[in-house]
Amino acid sequence: MINPKVMAGLGKALADFKPWQLTAFCTATAQRSLPNYALFSDVTEFGDTAELTHTLNMLWDFIAGQQSAKNFERLLERLEEQTPDVQQFDMYGVYPALDAIVALTTAVHCAMEPSVDDATCNAKLTLSTIGRFISQIEVPELNGVELHQYIDEHPLMLQHLDFLDEAIRLLSTGKPNAELKKALRTLAINDGTSELGISLES
């Protein structure tokens, strides 16, 4: 459900990124997904969104040069404790919540060992999250070319592609400091609204 041309363009841009830029991009995509987990946690009383927020704070400080990644193994352990088992929840919301955990886990791995593959995977994951949401919640009757076209033209997909482009632009022109961290973080938080249009305020 992901447009190959879109992924090719993202892959080309990310291939030229330095290690800190790759980590920052991964962190931004993970931040954008946080409300998806928060809503799931509120509804099911599973997990602690504060643990995810703590991990994101550590990553943002790392990007700004204010934090070392030497103790990030512990962050991975704490995230594993917050990971839902999709077999135990009979509701769609478990899937975006799991995607949010995977994106954040990937961002931590990228901080520890920067990888273009990690950054590309996070971009692909968030686009897949949107595509699956649209296909299963909005238009379960569509398939094939019609479904792909519907997803490609959907406002949620277009808005998220704009976000990814802007994140890449910011990272391409900035340096790893507090000012860039603030700008990228604000962009990623998006007034508390996820790539699925889910708001922490709702």
mmCIF file of C-alpha atoms in Angstrom:
data_model
loop_
_atom_site.group_PDB
_atom_site.id
_atom_site.type_symbol
_atom_site.label_atom_id
_atom_site.label_comp_id
_atom_site.label_asym_id
_atom_site.label_seq_id
_atom_site.Cartn_x
_atom_site.Cartn_y
_atom_site.Cartn_z
ATOM 1 C CA MET A 1 0.000 0.000 0.000
ATOM 2 C CA ILE A 2 3.069 2.247 -0.101
ATOM 3 C CA ASN A 3 3.872 4.085 -3.306
ATOM 4 C CA PRO A 4 7.272 2.755 -4.546
ATOM 5 C CA LYS A 5 8.194 6.163 -5.975
ATOM 6 C CA VAL A 6 7.622 7.766 -2.583
ATOM 7 C CA MET A 7 9.876 5.251 -0.850
ATOM 8 C CA ALA A 8 12.550 5.633 -3.532
ATOM 9 C CA GLY A 9 12.587 9.394 -3.002
ATOM 10 C CA LEU A 10 12.787 9.066 0.763
ATOM 11 C CA GLY A 11 15.504 6.441 0.511
ATOM 12 C CA LYS A 12 17.599 8.659 -1.737
ATOM 13 C CA ALA A 13 17.333 11.612 0.665
ATOM 14 C CA LEU A 14 18.116 9.537 3.746
ATOM 15 C CA ALA A 15 21.106 7.840 2.094
ATOM 16 C CA ASP A 16 23.077 11.094 2.334
ATOM 17 C CA PHE A 17 22.279 11.681 6.012
ATOM 18 C CA LYS A 18 24.907 11.656 8.752
ATOM 19 C CA PRO A 19 24.418 9.446 11.827
ATOM 20 C CA TRP A 20 22.845 12.182 13.966
ATOM 21 C CA GLN A 21 20.454 13.093 11.154
ATOM 22 C CA LEU A 22 19.311 9.487 10.823
ATOM 23 C CA THR A 23 18.622 9.290 14.554
ATOM 24 C CA ALA A 24 16.773 12.606 14.493
ATOM 25 C CA PHE A 25 14.591 11.482 11.590
ATOM 26 C CA CYS A 26 13.759 8.203 13.357
ATOM 27 C CA THR A 27 12.930 10.085 16.539
ATOM 28 C CA ALA A 28 10.676 12.549 14.733
ATOM 29 C CA THR A 29 8.639 9.767 13.143
ATOM 30 C CA ALA A 30 8.351 8.000 16.496
ATOM 31 C CA GLN A 31 7.243 11.207 18.207
ATOM 32 C CA ARG A 32 4.516 11.685 15.619
ATOM 33 C CA SER A 33 3.087 8.251 16.504
ATOM 34 C CA LEU A 34 2.950 8.784 20.271
ATOM 35 C CA PRO A 35 -0.765 9.782 20.442
ATOM 36 C CA ASN A 36 -1.694 6.458 18.820
ATOM 37 C CA TYR A 37 -0.177 4.617 21.772
ATOM 38 C CA ALA A 38 -1.554 7.081 24.293
ATOM 39 C CA LEU A 39 -5.144 6.579 23.127
ATOM 40 C CA PHE A 40 -4.775 2.799 23.134
ATOM 41 C CA SER A 41 -3.277 2.907 26.621
ATOM 42 C CA ASP A 42 -6.075 5.130 27.918
ATOM 43 C CA VAL A 43 -8.793 2.873 26.508
ATOM 44 C CA THR A 44 -7.279 -0.468 27.562
ATOM 45 C CA GLU A 45 -5.363 0.627 30.676
ATOM 46 C CA PHE A 46 -2.380 -1.232 29.243
ATOM 47 C CA GLY A 47 1.076 0.260 29.349
ATOM 48 C CA ASP A 48 2.419 3.590 30.501
ATOM 49 C CA THR A 49 2.699 6.362 27.913
ATOM 50 C CA ALA A 50 5.069 8.181 30.286
ATOM 51 C CA GLU A 51 7.679 5.506 29.578
ATOM 52 C CA LEU A 52 7.511 6.288 25.867
ATOM 53 C CA THR A 53 7.685 10.007 26.575
ATOM 54 C CA HIS A 54 10.754 9.461 28.758
ATOM 55 C CA THR A 55 12.469 7.575 25.944
ATOM 56 C CA LEU A 56 11.626 10.321 23.461
ATOM 57 C CA ASN A 57 13.009 12.956 25.841
ATOM 58 C CA MET A 58 16.262 11.001 26.108
ATOM 59 C CA LEU A 59 16.497 10.737 22.333
ATOM 60 C CA TRP A 60 15.843 14.438 21.773
ATOM 61 C CA ASP A 61 18.540 15.308 24.326
ATOM 62 C CA PHE A 62 20.898 12.889 22.574
ATOM 63 C CA ILE A 63 20.228 14.609 19.231
ATOM 64 C CA ALA A 64 21.038 17.994 20.779
ATOM 65 C CA GLY A 65 24.301 16.627 22.175
ATOM 66 C CA GLN A 66 23.034 16.720 25.764
ATOM 67 C CA GLN A 67 22.815 12.980 26.369
ATOM 68 C CA SER A 68 24.966 9.900 25.801
ATOM 69 C CA ALA A 69 23.608 6.707 24.260
ATOM 70 C CA LYS A 70 25.685 4.476 26.512
ATOM 71 C CA ASN A 71 22.730 3.533 28.731
ATOM 72 C CA PHE A 72 20.137 3.194 25.971
ATOM 73 C CA GLU A 73 19.995 -0.594 26.353
ATOM 74 C CA ARG A 74 17.882 0.036 29.438
ATOM 75 C CA LEU A 75 15.465 2.096 27.342
ATOM 76 C CA LEU A 76 14.938 -0.903 25.076
ATOM 77 C CA GLU A 77 14.127 -3.078 28.078
ATOM 78 C CA ARG A 78 11.586 -0.554 29.332
ATOM 79 C CA LEU A 79 9.951 -0.294 25.904
ATOM 80 C CA GLU A 80 9.637 -4.060 25.698
ATOM 81 C CA GLU A 81 7.578 -3.938 28.895
ATOM 82 C CA GLN A 82 5.172 -1.498 27.203
ATOM 83 C CA THR A 83 4.711 -3.583 24.043
ATOM 84 C CA PRO A 84 1.178 -4.928 23.570
ATOM 85 C CA ASP A 85 0.463 -8.439 22.349
ATOM 86 C CA VAL A 86 -1.972 -8.109 19.446
ATOM 87 C CA GLN A 87 -3.422 -11.525 20.282
ATOM 88 C CA GLN A 88 -4.665 -10.213 23.621
ATOM 89 C CA PHE A 89 -6.637 -7.241 22.314
ATOM 90 C CA ASP A 90 -9.713 -7.554 20.127
ATOM 91 C CA MET A 91 -9.534 -4.026 18.780
ATOM 92 C CA TYR A 92 -7.913 -2.252 15.850
ATOM 93 C CA GLY A 93 -6.112 0.279 18.075
ATOM 94 C CA VAL A 94 -3.545 -2.280 19.179
ATOM 95 C CA TYR A 95 -1.899 -2.150 15.744
ATOM 96 C CA PRO A 96 -1.093 1.592 15.633
ATOM 97 C CA ALA A 97 0.006 1.295 19.280
ATOM 98 C CA LEU A 98 2.387 -1.531 18.399
ATOM 99 C CA ASP A 99 3.664 0.450 15.407
ATOM 100 C CA ALA A 100 4.420 3.358 17.754
ATOM 101 C CA ILE A 101 6.488 1.075 19.985
ATOM 102 C CA VAL A 102 8.328 -0.364 16.981
ATOM 103 C CA ALA A 103 9.108 3.119 15.652
ATOM 104 C CA LEU A 104 10.460 4.231 19.020
ATOM 105 C CA THR A 105 12.484 1.060 19.466
ATOM 106 C CA THR A 106 13.968 1.591 16.012
ATOM 107 C CA ALA A 107 14.892 5.162 16.950
ATOM 108 C CA VAL A 108 16.757 3.926 20.045
ATOM 109 C CA HIS A 109 18.612 1.336 17.966
ATOM 110 C CA CYS A 110 19.501 4.065 15.481
ATOM 111 C CA ALA A 111 20.932 6.227 18.273
ATOM 112 C CA MET A 112 23.080 3.330 19.416
ATOM 113 C CA GLU A 113 24.127 2.273 15.918
ATOM 114 C CA PRO A 114 23.019 4.738 13.202
ATOM 115 C CA SER A 115 21.574 3.093 10.117
ATOM 116 C CA VAL A 116 19.995 4.298 6.884
ATOM 117 C CA ASP A 117 17.926 1.119 6.982
ATOM 118 C CA ASP A 118 16.450 2.081 10.362
ATOM 119 C CA ALA A 119 15.484 5.528 9.117
ATOM 120 C CA THR A 120 13.962 4.088 5.958
ATOM 121 C CA CYS A 121 12.089 1.447 7.946
ATOM 122 C CA ASN A 122 10.566 4.071 10.239
ATOM 123 C CA ALA A 123 9.372 6.099 7.276
ATOM 124 C CA LYS A 124 7.896 2.973 5.687
ATOM 125 C CA LEU A 125 6.307 1.915 8.979
ATOM 126 C CA THR A 126 4.490 5.205 9.516
ATOM 127 C CA LEU A 127 3.224 5.201 5.936
ATOM 128 C CA SER A 128 2.039 1.605 6.410
ATOM 129 C CA THR A 129 0.259 2.614 9.613
ATOM 130 C CA ILE A 130 -1.695 5.219 7.677
ATOM 131 C CA GLY A 131 -2.427 2.914 4.753
ATOM 132 C CA ARG A 132 -3.721 0.143 6.985
ATOM 133 C CA PHE A 133 -5.854 2.592 8.969
ATOM 134 C CA ILE A 134 -7.463 3.995 5.830
ATOM 135 C CA SER A 135 -8.064 0.606 4.225
ATOM 136 C CA GLN A 136 -9.521 -1.082 7.292
ATOM 137 C CA ILE A 137 -11.421 1.766 8.922
ATOM 138 C CA GLU A 138 -12.583 3.907 5.993
ATOM 139 C CA VAL A 139 -12.820 1.764 2.867
ATOM 140 C CA PRO A 140 -12.727 -1.969 3.690
ATOM 141 C CA GLU A 141 -14.665 -2.593 0.489
ATOM 142 C CA LEU A 142 -11.862 -1.335 -1.760
ATOM 143 C CA ASN A 143 -8.888 -3.330 -3.009
ATOM 144 C CA GLY A 144 -6.276 -3.366 -5.753
ATOM 145 C CA VAL A 145 -5.643 -0.238 -7.817
ATOM 146 C CA GLU A 146 -8.676 1.577 -6.416
ATOM 147 C CA LEU A 147 -7.447 1.138 -2.860
ATOM 148 C CA HIS A 148 -3.908 2.237 -3.674
ATOM 149 C CA GLN A 149 -5.176 5.353 -5.432
ATOM 150 C CA TYR A 150 -7.531 6.176 -2.574
ATOM 151 C CA ILE A 151 -4.700 5.876 -0.040
ATOM 152 C CA ASP A 152 -2.233 7.884 -2.158
ATOM 153 C CA GLU A 153 -4.700 10.766 -2.433
ATOM 154 C CA HIS A 154 -5.985 10.666 1.141
ATOM 155 C CA PRO A 155 -5.409 13.832 3.243
ATOM 156 C CA LEU A 156 -3.747 11.843 6.055
ATOM 157 C CA MET A 157 -1.215 10.391 3.626
ATOM 158 C CA LEU A 158 -0.551 13.732 1.932
ATOM 159 C CA GLN A 159 -0.132 15.492 5.287
ATOM 160 C CA HIS A 160 2.304 12.865 6.509
ATOM 161 C CA LEU A 161 4.357 13.023 3.333
ATOM 162 C CA ASP A 162 4.563 16.792 3.831
ATOM 163 C CA PHE A 163 5.783 16.153 7.378
ATOM 164 C CA LEU A 164 8.471 13.724 6.215
ATOM 165 C CA ASP A 165 9.621 16.178 3.536
ATOM 166 C CA GLU A 166 9.780 19.033 6.049
ATOM 167 C CA ALA A 167 11.684 16.888 8.553
ATOM 168 C CA ILE A 168 14.237 16.011 5.875
ATOM 169 C CA ARG A 169 14.497 19.662 4.850
ATOM 170 C CA LEU A 170 15.096 20.800 8.437
ATOM 171 C CA LEU A 171 17.714 18.152 9.025
ATOM 172 C CA SER A 172 19.447 18.914 5.732
ATOM 173 C CA THR A 173 19.966 22.564 6.597
ATOM 174 C CA GLY A 174 20.603 22.451 10.343
ATOM 175 C CA LYS A 175 23.180 21.281 12.849
ATOM 176 C CA PRO A 176 22.767 19.019 15.898
ATOM 177 C CA ASN A 177 21.981 21.649 18.514
ATOM 178 C CA ALA A 178 19.188 22.778 20.825
ATOM 179 C CA GLU A 179 17.672 25.086 18.203
ATOM 180 C CA LEU A 180 17.271 22.336 15.606
ATOM 181 C CA LYS A 181 16.017 19.920 18.254
ATOM 182 C CA LYS A 182 13.303 22.409 19.225
ATOM 183 C CA ALA A 183 12.203 23.043 15.636
ATOM 184 C CA LEU A 184 12.094 19.364 14.653
ATOM 185 C CA ARG A 185 10.432 18.331 17.895
ATOM 186 C CA THR A 186 7.717 20.954 17.488
ATOM 187 C CA LEU A 187 7.122 19.773 13.934
ATOM 188 C CA ALA A 188 6.905 16.147 15.060
ATOM 189 C CA ILE A 189 4.605 16.804 18.024
ATOM 190 C CA ASN A 190 2.179 18.511 15.632
ATOM 191 C CA ASP A 191 0.114 20.041 18.457
ATOM 192 C CA GLY A 192 -0.385 16.574 19.921
ATOM 193 C CA THR A 193 -1.889 15.035 16.780
ATOM 194 C CA SER A 194 -0.595 11.818 15.241
ATOM 195 C CA GLU A 195 -0.281 10.804 11.600
ATOM 196 C CA LEU A 196 -3.716 9.190 11.990
ATOM 197 C CA GLY A 197 -5.305 12.420 13.162
ATOM 198 C CA ILE A 198 -5.509 11.111 16.754
ATOM 199 C CA SER A 199 -5.073 13.852 19.332
ATOM 200 C CA LEU A 200 -3.796 13.601 22.891
ATOM 201 C CA GLU A 201 -6.405 16.189 23.765
ATOM 202 C CA SER A 202 -9.351 14.094 22.572
#
